[in-house]
Coordinates of C-alpha atoms (C1' of nucleotides) in Angstrom, one line a residue:
Chain A
M1 CA 26.5 52.5 -7.7
N2 CA 25.4 53.9 -10.8
K3 CA 22.6 54.6 -11.5
S4 CA 21.0 51.5 -13.5
N5 CA 22.4 49.9 -10.6
S6 CA 20.6 51.0 -7.8
K7 CA 17.4 50.6 -10.4
R8 CA 17.6 47.0 -10.6
R9 CA 18.6 47.2 -7.0
A10 CA 15.3 48.2 -6.4
A11 CA 13.5 45.7 -8.7
E12 CA 14.8 43.7 -7.5
Q13 CA 13.8 43.9 -4.1
Y14 CA 10.3 44.5 -4.7
L15 CA 9.7 41.8 -6.5
L16 CA 11.7 39.9 -3.9
S17 CA 8.3 41.3 -1.4
L18 CA 5.9 40.6 -3.9
L19 CA 7.0 37.1 -4.4
D20 CA 7.0 37.0 0.2
T21 CA 3.0 37.8 -0.3
C22 CA 2.0 35.6 -3.6
D23 CA -0.8 32.7 -1.0
S24 CA -2.1 31.5 -4.3
I25 CA -2.0 31.0 -7.8
P26 CA -2.9 34.0 -9.9
K27 CA -1.1 36.4 -6.8
L28 CA 2.0 34.6 -8.7
H29 CA 1.0 34.8 -12.1
Q30 CA 0.3 38.4 -11.0
A31 CA 4.2 38.9 -10.3
Q32 CA 5.4 36.9 -12.7
A33 CA 3.7 39.9 -15.0
H34 CA 5.4 41.5 -13.4
L35 CA 8.5 40.2 -13.0
L36 CA 8.7 40.5 -17.1
K37 CA 7.5 44.1 -17.3
L38 CA 11.0 45.3 -14.7
G39 CA 13.0 42.7 -17.4
L40 CA 14.5 40.5 -14.0
H41 CA 14.2 37.1 -16.5
S42 CA 17.1 36.7 -15.5
N43 CA 18.1 37.4 -12.0
P44 CA 18.6 34.1 -10.7
L45 CA 18.2 36.0 -7.1
V46 CA 14.5 36.7 -8.5
L47 CA 13.8 33.2 -10.2
T48 CA 14.9 31.0 -7.3
K49 CA 12.8 32.5 -4.9
F50 CA 9.7 32.7 -7.8
T51 CA 10.8 28.7 -8.5
S52 CA 10.8 28.0 -4.6
T53 CA 7.2 30.4 -4.3
S54 CA 5.5 28.8 -7.2
S55 CA 6.4 25.0 -5.7
S56 CA 4.9 26.0 -2.7
L57 CA 2.1 26.5 -4.8
S58 CA 2.3 23.2 -6.6
S59 CA 1.9 25.8 -9.9
L60 CA 5.9 24.6 -11.3
S61 CA 4.5 24.7 -14.5
S62 CA 5.1 28.7 -13.8
S63 CA 8.5 28.7 -12.6
L64 CA 9.4 26.6 -15.9
S65 CA 8.3 29.0 -18.3
L66 CA 10.2 31.0 -17.1
L67 CA 12.8 29.6 -17.1
F68 CA 12.7 28.6 -20.5
S69 CA 11.6 31.2 -22.2
P70 CA 14.1 32.7 -25.1
F71 CA 14.5 36.6 -22.8
S72 CA 16.1 34.1 -20.4
S73 CA 19.8 34.2 -19.5
P74 CA 21.2 30.2 -18.2
H75 CA 23.7 31.3 -17.9
L76 CA 23.3 33.4 -15.2
Y77 CA 22.2 30.7 -13.3
D78 CA 24.0 29.4 -10.1
S79 CA 24.5 26.8 -7.9
F80 CA 22.4 28.1 -5.3
L81 CA 19.2 28.5 -8.3
F82 CA 20.0 24.9 -9.6
N83 CA 19.8 23.8 -6.4
T84 CA 16.2 24.8 -5.6
L85 CA 15.0 23.7 -8.9
I86 CA 16.1 20.4 -8.8
R87 CA 15.0 20.2 -5.3
S88 CA 11.6 22.1 -6.4
L89 CA 11.1 19.3 -9.0
A90 CA 11.8 16.8 -6.6
H91 CA 9.3 17.2 -5.1
S92 CA 7.2 17.1 -7.1
S93 CA 4.5 13.9 -7.6
L94 CA 4.7 13.9 -11.6
P95 CA 7.5 11.8 -13.4
S96 CA 8.1 13.6 -15.8
F97 CA 9.2 16.8 -13.6
N98 CA 11.4 14.3 -11.0
L99 CA 12.9 13.1 -14.5
L100 CA 13.5 17.2 -15.2
A101 CA 14.9 17.6 -12.0
I102 CA 18.0 14.9 -12.7
S103 CA 18.5 16.7 -16.4
Y104 CA 18.6 20.1 -14.6
F105 CA 21.8 18.5 -12.6
S106 CA 23.5 17.6 -16.0
L107 CA 22.9 20.3 -16.8
M108 CA 24.5 21.7 -14.0
L109 CA 27.8 20.0 -14.6
R110 CA 27.9 20.9 -18.5
R111 CA 28.1 25.2 -17.2
R112 CA 30.7 24.3 -14.1
L113 CA 28.7 24.8 -11.7
L114 CA 29.6 22.4 -8.6
P115 CA 27.4 20.7 -6.9
N116 CA 27.5 21.5 -3.0
K117 CA 25.9 19.7 0.0
F118 CA 22.6 20.2 -0.7
T119 CA 22.3 19.4 -3.9
F120 CA 22.3 15.7 -2.9
P121 CA 19.6 15.4 -1.2
F122 CA 18.0 16.8 -3.7
L123 CA 18.9 14.5 -6.3
L124 CA 18.6 11.0 -5.2
K125 CA 14.8 12.2 -3.7
A126 CA 14.1 13.3 -7.3
I127 CA 15.6 10.6 -9.0
A128 CA 13.8 7.3 -6.3
A129 CA 10.7 9.3 -7.6
A130 CA 11.5 9.3 -10.6
P131 CA 11.0 5.7 -12.9
S132 CA 14.3 3.5 -12.7
P133 CA 15.4 4.8 -10.1
H134 CA 17.8 1.8 -10.2
L135 CA 19.1 2.9 -13.5
L136 CA 19.9 6.0 -12.3
G137 CA 20.5 5.9 -8.8
P138 CA 23.8 3.9 -8.3
Q139 CA 25.5 6.3 -10.9
A140 CA 24.1 9.7 -8.7
H141 CA 25.9 8.1 -5.8
A142 CA 28.8 7.8 -7.6
A143 CA 28.8 11.5 -8.2
A144 CA 28.6 11.7 -4.4
I145 CA 31.7 9.9 -3.6
K146 CA 33.7 11.9 -6.2
F147 CA 32.0 15.5 -4.6
T148 CA 33.2 13.9 -1.3
F149 CA 29.5 14.8 -0.3
A150 CA 28.7 10.2 0.1
D151 CA 30.0 10.4 4.0
D152 CA 27.6 14.1 5.0
L153 CA 24.5 12.7 7.1
F154 CA 21.9 14.0 4.6
V155 CA 23.5 12.2 1.8
R156 CA 23.6 9.2 3.1
N157 CA 19.9 9.4 4.5
T158 CA 18.6 9.9 1.5
L159 CA 20.8 7.6 -0.2
I160 CA 18.7 5.0 1.9
H161 CA 15.9 6.0 0.7
M162 CA 17.4 6.0 -3.0
Y163 CA 17.9 1.9 -2.9
S164 CA 15.2 1.3 -1.1
C165 CA 13.1 2.3 -3.9
C166 CA 14.7 0.3 -5.9
S167 CA 12.8 -2.6 -6.0
G168 CA 14.6 -5.4 -4.6
G169 CA 16.7 -2.1 -3.5
F170 CA 16.9 -2.9 0.3
H171 CA 19.9 -5.0 0.7
S172 CA 21.8 -1.2 -0.8
A173 CA 19.8 0.4 1.4
R174 CA 20.8 -1.7 4.8
K175 CA 24.2 -1.4 3.1
V176 CA 24.4 2.0 3.3
F177 CA 22.8 1.7 6.8
D178 CA 25.5 -0.2 8.9
G179 CA 28.2 1.3 7.4
M180 CA 27.4 4.3 8.7
P181 CA 29.1 6.1 12.0
K182 CA 26.3 7.5 13.6
T183 CA 22.4 7.7 12.8
N184 CA 20.1 9.6 13.4
V185 CA 15.8 10.0 13.4
V186 CA 15.8 9.8 9.7
S187 CA 18.4 7.1 8.7
W188 CA 16.3 4.5 10.8
S189 CA 13.4 6.1 9.9
A190 CA 14.0 5.7 6.3
M191 CA 15.7 2.4 6.8
I192 CA 12.6 1.3 8.8
G193 CA 10.1 3.1 5.6
G194 CA 12.3 0.7 2.8
Y195 CA 11.3 -2.8 4.5
V196 CA 7.8 -1.4 4.4
R197 CA 8.0 -0.8 1.3
S198 CA 9.5 -4.1 -0.3
G199 CA 6.7 -6.0 2.1
L200 CA 9.4 -6.8 4.2
S201 CA 6.7 -6.2 7.7
N202 CA 8.7 -8.2 10.0
E203 CA 12.1 -6.8 9.4
A204 CA 10.7 -3.0 9.9
V205 CA 9.3 -3.9 12.6
A206 CA 12.0 -5.4 14.5
L207 CA 14.7 -3.1 13.1
F208 CA 12.1 -0.8 14.9
R209 CA 12.9 -2.5 18.3
E210 CA 16.4 -2.5 17.9
M211 CA 16.3 1.4 17.3
Q212 CA 14.7 1.5 21.1
V213 CA 17.2 -0.4 22.3
S214 CA 19.6 2.0 20.4
G215 CA 18.5 4.6 22.3
V216 CA 17.5 6.9 19.1
R217 CA 14.6 7.9 20.0
P218 CA 11.4 7.6 17.4
D219 CA 9.4 10.7 15.9
E220 CA 5.6 10.5 14.2
V221 CA 7.4 9.9 10.6
T222 CA 8.9 6.4 12.2
V223 CA 5.4 5.7 14.0
V224 CA 4.1 6.1 10.7
A225 CA 6.4 3.3 9.1
V226 CA 5.6 0.8 12.2
L227 CA 1.8 1.8 11.5
S228 CA 2.3 1.1 7.7
A229 CA 3.6 -2.4 8.0
C230 CA 1.7 -3.4 11.5
A231 CA -1.3 -2.8 8.8
D232 CA 0.1 -4.7 7.1
L233 CA 1.1 -8.1 9.4
G234 CA -2.4 -7.9 11.0
A235 CA -0.6 -7.1 13.9
L236 CA -3.3 -5.6 16.6
E237 CA -1.6 -6.3 20.0
L238 CA 1.2 -4.1 18.4
G239 CA -1.2 -1.1 16.7
H240 CA -2.2 -0.9 20.1
W241 CA 0.5 -0.7 21.6
I242 CA 1.5 2.3 18.7
K243 CA -1.5 4.0 19.6
S244 CA -0.1 4.2 23.7
F245 CA 3.5 4.6 22.9
V246 CA 2.1 8.4 21.0
E247 CA 0.2 9.1 23.7
R248 CA 2.8 8.5 26.1
E249 CA 6.1 10.1 25.0
R250 CA 3.8 12.7 23.1
I251 CA 4.4 12.5 19.7
P252 CA 3.1 14.8 17.4
K253 CA -0.3 13.5 16.6
T254 CA 0.0 14.5 12.6
L255 CA -2.9 13.8 10.2
P256 CA -0.4 11.5 7.8
L257 CA 0.4 9.3 11.9
C258 CA -3.5 9.7 12.7
N259 CA -4.0 8.4 8.7
A260 CA -1.4 6.1 9.5
L261 CA -3.4 5.2 12.8
L262 CA -6.5 4.3 11.7
D263 CA -5.6 2.8 8.7
A264 CA -3.9 0.1 10.5
L265 CA -6.7 -0.1 12.9
A266 CA -8.6 -0.9 10.5
K267 CA -7.1 -3.4 9.1
C268 CA -5.5 -5.1 12.0
G269 CA -9.4 -5.3 13.1
D270 CA -10.5 -3.2 15.2
I271 CA -12.6 -0.9 13.6
D272 CA -14.4 -0.1 16.1
G273 CA -10.8 2.2 17.8
A274 CA -10.2 2.8 13.9
L275 CA -13.8 5.1 13.8
K276 CA -13.0 5.8 17.6
V277 CA -9.9 8.0 16.2
F278 CA -11.5 9.1 13.4
V279 CA -14.5 11.0 15.3
E280 CA -11.5 12.4 17.2
M281 CA -8.7 13.7 14.3
P282 CA -8.8 17.3 14.6
E283 CA -8.7 17.5 10.7
R284 CA -9.6 15.3 7.9
S285 CA -8.3 14.9 4.1
I286 CA -9.5 12.5 1.9
V287 CA -7.4 9.9 2.2
S288 CA -9.5 9.8 6.2
W289 CA -12.3 9.3 4.8
T290 CA -10.3 6.7 2.4
S291 CA -9.2 4.6 4.7
V292 CA -12.2 4.4 7.3
I293 CA -14.4 3.7 4.3
D294 CA -12.2 0.6 3.0
G295 CA -11.5 -0.3 7.0
L296 CA -16.2 -0.1 6.7
A297 CA -15.7 -2.7 3.1
M298 CA -13.0 -5.0 4.5
H299 CA -15.0 -5.8 7.3
G300 CA -19.0 -6.0 5.9
R301 CA -19.9 -3.2 7.3
G302 CA -21.4 -1.3 3.2
R303 CA -24.2 0.4 4.8
E304 CA -21.9 2.3 7.5
A305 CA -19.3 2.9 4.6
V306 CA -21.8 4.5 2.7
A307 CA -23.1 7.0 5.1
V308 CA -19.9 8.0 5.9
F309 CA -18.5 8.1 2.2
E310 CA -21.9 10.9 1.8
E311 CA -21.0 12.8 5.0
M312 CA -17.3 12.8 3.3
R313 CA -19.8 15.4 0.1
T314 CA -22.0 16.8 3.2
A315 CA -18.5 18.2 4.5
G316 CA -17.5 19.5 1.4
V317 CA -14.5 16.9 0.2
V318 CA -14.4 16.4 -2.9
P319 CA -14.2 13.0 -4.3
D320 CA -11.7 11.5 -5.3
D321 CA -10.5 8.2 -8.1
V322 CA -9.3 6.3 -4.3
V323 CA -12.5 7.0 -2.3
F324 CA -14.8 5.7 -5.1
I325 CA -13.0 2.2 -4.8
G326 CA -13.4 1.8 -1.5
V327 CA -17.5 2.4 -2.3
L328 CA -17.9 0.6 -5.0
S329 CA -15.6 -2.7 -3.4
A330 CA -18.6 -1.5 -0.2
C331 CA -21.6 -2.1 -2.5
S332 CA -20.1 -5.2 -3.5
H333 CA -19.3 -7.1 -0.5
A334 CA -22.2 -5.5 1.4
G335 CA -24.4 -7.2 -1.5
M336 CA -25.7 -3.9 -2.3
V337 CA -26.5 -4.0 -6.7
D338 CA -28.6 -1.1 -7.2
E339 CA -26.2 1.4 -5.0
G340 CA -22.8 0.1 -6.6
R341 CA -24.3 0.2 -10.2
R342 CA -25.9 4.2 -8.9
Y343 CA -21.9 5.2 -7.5
F344 CA -20.6 4.0 -10.5
T345 CA -22.3 6.3 -12.9
S346 CA -22.1 8.7 -10.8
M347 CA -18.4 8.9 -10.9
K348 CA -18.5 9.9 -14.4
S349 CA -21.6 12.3 -14.3
E350 CA -21.4 14.4 -10.7
F351 CA -17.7 14.1 -10.5
G352 CA -16.2 13.6 -13.7
I353 CA -13.9 11.2 -12.5
E354 CA -13.5 8.3 -15.7
P355 CA -13.9 5.2 -13.7
K356 CA -10.2 3.2 -14.1
I357 CA -10.0 -0.7 -14.3
E358 CA -10.0 -0.9 -10.6
H359 CA -13.5 0.3 -10.5
C360 CA -14.4 -2.0 -13.2
G361 CA -13.8 -4.5 -11.1
C362 CA -15.3 -4.0 -8.3
M363 CA -18.2 -4.2 -10.3
V364 CA -17.1 -7.5 -11.9
D365 CA -16.9 -8.4 -8.1
L366 CA -20.0 -6.7 -7.2
F367 CA -22.1 -8.3 -10.2
S368 CA -20.6 -12.3 -9.6
R369 CA -21.1 -12.1 -5.7
A370 CA -24.8 -11.0 -5.9
G371 CA -24.7 -14.3 -8.6
M372 CA -25.4 -12.1 -11.7
V373 CA -22.9 -13.7 -13.4
E374 CA -24.1 -13.0 -16.9
Q375 CA -24.8 -9.4 -15.9
A376 CA -21.2 -9.4 -15.0
M377 CA -20.1 -11.4 -18.2
E378 CA -22.0 -8.1 -19.9
F379 CA -20.0 -5.9 -18.0
V380 CA -16.7 -6.4 -18.5
Q381 CA -18.0 -6.7 -22.3
S382 CA -18.9 -3.2 -22.4
M383 CA -15.7 -2.3 -20.6
P384 CA -14.1 1.1 -22.3
M385 CA -10.7 -1.6 -21.2
S386 CA -10.0 -4.9 -21.8
P387 CA -10.0 -6.8 -18.8
N388 CA -7.6 -7.8 -17.0
P389 CA -6.3 -10.7 -15.1
V390 CA -7.7 -9.9 -12.1
I391 CA -11.2 -9.1 -13.5
W392 CA -10.5 -13.1 -15.4
R393 CA -9.9 -14.9 -11.6
T394 CA -12.6 -12.6 -10.0
L395 CA -15.6 -13.7 -12.8
I396 CA -13.9 -17.4 -12.8
S397 CA -14.3 -17.0 -9.1
A398 CA -17.8 -15.8 -9.5
C399 CA -18.4 -19.4 -12.4
R400 CA -17.2 -21.5 -10.0
V401 CA -19.9 -20.8 -6.8
H402 CA -22.5 -20.1 -8.9
G403 CA -22.1 -23.5 -10.8
K404 CA -21.7 -21.6 -15.0
L405 CA -18.7 -24.2 -15.2
E406 CA -18.3 -24.9 -18.4
L407 CA -18.1 -20.7 -18.6
G408 CA -15.6 -20.6 -15.4
E409 CA -13.6 -23.5 -17.7
S410 CA -13.6 -21.5 -21.5
I411 CA -12.1 -18.1 -19.4
T412 CA -9.9 -20.3 -17.4
R413 CA -8.2 -21.8 -20.6
N414 CA -8.0 -18.1 -21.5
L415 CA -6.4 -17.3 -18.6
L416 CA -3.9 -19.9 -18.8
A417 CA -2.7 -18.3 -21.8
D418 CA -2.5 -14.6 -20.3
E419 CA -0.6 -16.1 -18.0
P420 CA 0.5 -20.0 -17.8
M421 CA 2.9 -19.5 -14.7
H422 CA 0.6 -18.1 -12.2
G423 CA -0.2 -21.0 -10.1
S424 CA -3.4 -19.6 -8.8
N425 CA -4.3 -20.0 -12.0
Y426 CA -4.4 -23.9 -11.9
V427 CA -5.2 -23.6 -8.7
L428 CA -9.1 -22.3 -10.1
L429 CA -9.2 -24.5 -12.6
S430 CA -8.4 -27.4 -10.6
N431 CA -10.9 -25.9 -8.2
V432 CA -13.8 -25.4 -11.3
Y433 CA -13.2 -29.1 -12.6
A434 CA -13.9 -30.7 -8.7
L435 CA -17.2 -28.8 -9.2
S436 CA -17.8 -30.3 -12.3
R437 CA -16.4 -33.9 -10.3
R438 CA -14.1 -33.8 -13.6
W439 CA -11.4 -36.0 -11.8
E440 CA -8.6 -37.1 -14.7
K441 CA -9.4 -33.1 -16.0
K442 CA -8.0 -32.2 -12.1
S443 CA -5.5 -34.7 -12.0
E444 CA -4.0 -33.5 -15.7
I445 CA -4.0 -30.2 -14.0
R446 CA -1.9 -31.2 -11.0
K447 CA 0.4 -32.7 -14.1
V448 CA 1.4 -29.8 -15.9
M449 CA 1.8 -27.4 -13.0
S450 CA 4.9 -29.7 -11.8
K451 CA 5.6 -30.8 -15.5
Q452 CA 5.8 -26.7 -16.0
G453 CA 7.7 -26.1 -12.3
I454 CA 4.6 -24.1 -11.5
K455 CA 4.0 -23.3 -7.7
K456 CA 1.8 -22.5 -5.5
V457 CA 2.0 -19.7 -3.6
P458 CA 2.3 -21.6 0.0
G459 CA -0.8 -20.6 2.0
C460 CA 0.7 -18.2 5.4
S461 CA -1.3 -17.3 8.3
L462 CA 0.6 -14.5 10.6
L463 CA -0.2 -14.5 14.9
E464 CA 0.4 -12.3 17.5
F465 CA 1.1 -13.9 21.1
N466 CA 3.4 -12.2 24.3
G467 CA 4.1 -9.6 21.9
E468 CA 5.3 -11.4 19.0
I469 CA 4.9 -13.1 15.4
H470 CA 4.0 -16.5 14.6
E471 CA 4.3 -17.2 11.3
F472 CA 2.9 -20.9 9.8
I473 CA 2.9 -21.9 6.4
A474 CA 0.6 -24.2 5.3
G475 CA 2.2 -28.1 4.6
D476 CA 5.5 -26.7 6.7
E477 CA 6.8 -29.5 7.9
L478 CA 6.2 -31.4 11.0
H479 CA 8.7 -29.2 13.2
S480 CA 9.8 -30.8 16.9
K481 CA 8.1 -27.4 19.1
Y482 CA 4.9 -27.7 16.8
R483 CA 4.3 -31.0 17.5
D484 CA 1.5 -30.4 20.0
V485 CA 0.4 -28.3 17.5
F486 CA -0.2 -30.9 14.8
D487 CA -1.7 -32.8 17.4
M488 CA -4.0 -30.1 18.5
V489 CA -5.2 -30.1 14.5
E490 CA -6.5 -33.6 15.2
E491 CA -7.2 -34.1 17.8
M492 CA -9.7 -30.5 16.5
G493 CA -10.6 -33.2 13.1
R494 CA -11.9 -35.3 15.3
K495 CA -14.4 -32.6 18.0
L496 CA -15.7 -31.1 15.0
K497 CA -16.8 -33.9 12.8
L498 CA -18.9 -35.1 15.7
A499 CA -20.9 -32.0 15.4
G500 CA -21.9 -32.8 12.3
Y501 CA -18.6 -31.0 10.4
V502 CA -17.7 -33.1 7.0
P503 CA -14.3 -31.9 5.3
V504 CA -14.9 -30.2 1.9
L505 CA -12.7 -32.4 0.0
S506 CA -13.1 -30.6 -3.4
E507 CA -10.4 -27.9 -2.9
V508 CA -7.2 -29.8 -2.7
L509 CA -5.2 -30.1 -5.6
L510 CA -3.6 -33.0 -5.6
D511 CA -4.4 -36.0 -6.9
I512 CA -4.4 -38.4 -3.9
D513 CA -7.3 -40.1 -1.4
E514 CA -9.6 -38.5 0.5
E515 CA -8.3 -39.6 3.5
D516 CA -4.3 -38.3 2.5
K517 CA -6.5 -34.9 0.9
E518 CA -8.1 -34.5 4.5
D519 CA -4.3 -34.8 6.3
A520 CA -3.7 -32.3 3.4
L521 CA -5.8 -30.0 4.7
H522 CA -5.5 -30.0 8.1
Q523 CA -2.0 -28.4 7.6
H524 CA -3.9 -25.5 6.0
S525 CA -2.1 -23.0 7.2
E526 CA -5.1 -20.8 9.8
K527 CA -5.8 -24.5 11.2
L528 CA -2.3 -24.4 12.8
A529 CA -2.6 -21.3 13.3
I530 CA -5.8 -21.5 15.5
A531 CA -4.5 -25.2 16.3
F532 CA -1.7 -22.8 18.4
A533 CA -4.0 -20.1 19.6
L534 CA -6.0 -23.1 21.3
L535 CA -3.4 -24.2 22.9
K536 CA -1.6 -21.3 24.1
T537 CA -4.5 -19.1 25.1
A538 CA -7.5 -18.6 27.6
P539 CA -10.9 -20.1 27.6
R540 CA -13.3 -16.8 25.1
T541 CA -10.0 -15.3 24.2
T542 CA -10.7 -13.8 20.3
I543 CA -8.5 -15.5 18.5
R544 CA -7.0 -13.0 15.1
I545 CA -5.1 -14.0 12.9
A546 CA -4.0 -12.5 9.4
K547 CA -3.4 -14.8 5.9
N548 CA -2.7 -13.9 2.7
L549 CA -4.5 -15.8 0.3
R550 CA -8.3 -15.8 0.4
V551 CA -9.9 -18.9 2.8
C552 CA -10.2 -21.8 1.6
A553 CA -14.0 -24.0 1.8
D554 CA -12.9 -26.1 4.2
C555 CA -10.3 -23.6 6.5
H556 CA -14.1 -22.0 6.1
L557 CA -16.6 -24.4 7.4
A558 CA -13.8 -25.5 10.1
T559 CA -13.8 -22.2 11.6
K560 CA -17.8 -21.7 12.2
F561 CA -17.0 -25.1 13.6
I562 CA -14.3 -24.2 15.6
S563 CA -15.9 -21.3 17.3
K564 CA -19.5 -22.7 18.1
V565 CA -16.9 -26.0 19.7
Y566 CA -14.4 -24.3 21.2
D567 CA -17.2 -21.5 22.4
R568 CA -14.2 -18.2 20.6
D569 CA -15.0 -15.6 18.4
I570 CA -12.6 -16.3 15.7
V571 CA -11.0 -13.3 13.9
V572 CA -9.8 -13.5 10.4
R573 CA -8.4 -10.9 7.5
D574 CA -8.0 -13.0 4.3
R575 CA -6.7 -11.0 1.3
N576 CA -10.4 -9.5 0.7
R577 CA -11.8 -9.1 3.7
F578 CA -12.7 -10.0 7.2
H579 CA -14.1 -13.1 8.6
H580 CA -15.3 -12.7 12.1
F581 CA -16.6 -16.6 13.2
R582 CA -19.0 -16.5 16.3
D583 CA -21.1 -19.2 17.0
G584 CA -20.9 -20.9 14.1
L585 CA -21.1 -18.3 12.0
C586 CA -20.0 -16.1 10.0
S587 CA -19.7 -12.5 9.0
C588 CA -19.4 -13.0 5.3
R589 CA -22.3 -14.7 5.2
D590 CA -20.1 -17.1 3.6
F591 CA -20.0 -15.1 0.9
W592 CA -16.6 -14.5 0.1
Chain B
dG1 C1' 18.5 26.7 1.4
dT2 C1' 18.9 20.2 3.3
dA3 C1' 17.0 14.0 5.1
dG4 C1' 13.0 9.2 6.6
dG5 C1' 5.8 9.7 6.3
dG6 C1' -0.8 8.1 5.1
dT7 C1' -5.7 5.8 0.6
dT8 C1' -5.8 2.5 -4.1
dA9 C1' -10.2 -4.0 -7.1
dG10 C1' -9.6 -9.6 -5.9

DNA sequence: GTAGGGTTAG
């Protein structure tokens, strides 16, 4: 070995060990300076190490500035360096970096470097994280086949993940999954997670059960995915079952697992169980705090939510924009107008966080619920961004509840012009008309809807019974299996009336006579679910229901009566929040 | 040196 070669070798070794000691970005920058001084800017070994170090310190731009520098010689790069680069860029949460990963793959091919079995998992991960995975994903799949790596277990598992990140891609994901001669825990977790991502939580739970039958042992990642499904479904029994499963199977209680558990319990109605998980967590991230605050907000426990936020600040955790959504919605659900205002102002002044439309939406809701419709309107006019349909719908509900019918009507007309195919907008307008007793206008709406083929989203309520999740859909055909359920709804109606209940007919969309309207109300999904629970469950046990829409005025009133007449606690999670019905009253204090 | 996972207005 000649002298200059051994000198270069020594420099290379020095830098590699220097990079090993880099545990902060300033140290990384020092190493970068040494690297340039020693002329190692084209050394693939050093550049690879530098890339993976800068990636683990979330400072990939340092590495990119080196690789893109005019001094570097990309012709020296090997497959290993490209793999490292693609992996590091795929790992980033910035879409532009994910895209860069994909372009490095092309560059690699242009330089006639062969991808190996490690390349495709990295590439597919980048594609999954980048915008429009459905465009590049199938091409990458074809490339994996061409280079004979498509049968590799790691590649297939990442294919499942990639396809399930494409909208509607769970079919393709399932095809890959079903075609695998051998699967492992990652394949199952990826598929279960894919179902959750597509909003198919029931399928996710079903696949989890299949996984257990097949003898593949779930791990902490599987459990996190199943817990998200659980949170989505509001399946408390399943949530509790998973909790004991984790204990029994000694599945490591990682931070994401505890966060998922805490979030699922809160979203399934066991907020105190969620708080217990939170208190016992050995370490917490901002996600843990946010889940607790959101959970308390959903249960109308705004004071406690705000207290938790203050505790978080005392603990030295820096708030982000997401946690403020929880704080503001807590204030709104608990009628804490002044606090809400203060927190909103503090976002920018104290924490330098620019409010987004979601935060403004919380403020509009805060004023609206408190009956301050004018302030809500003024707030909308002073927002730095233009209002979106969510904001308009919040305002319209406020107009309806607080009797500002003309304003409500004019806003709804604008909204209908923006979103003519959105069924819930017509429902809102129809309800405004019903309150102002303009029946002819109301029936006009119905005609427009049927003419244009605009459909209402059907109401759907979920209820767990005997370890199964039962689904009730509003206006479902009278199924023979549920004959007794419909009879029970009729009987409930009679009993409630004796107790003083008067059906609220104004929200029925159909242009039919009063008696038929009452029948239509009887078919609302939560009434079916409650009737089922009254028939099947032991006296005085709590009834828990999760539904997809907001509770309608009639079901809200009826459920209050049911809780008293039948002596049951009834917990309903609707689109927005929890309602705890007990002894004729609701925890939302009729504010929802 | 490889894959799957946690919070987000109404």
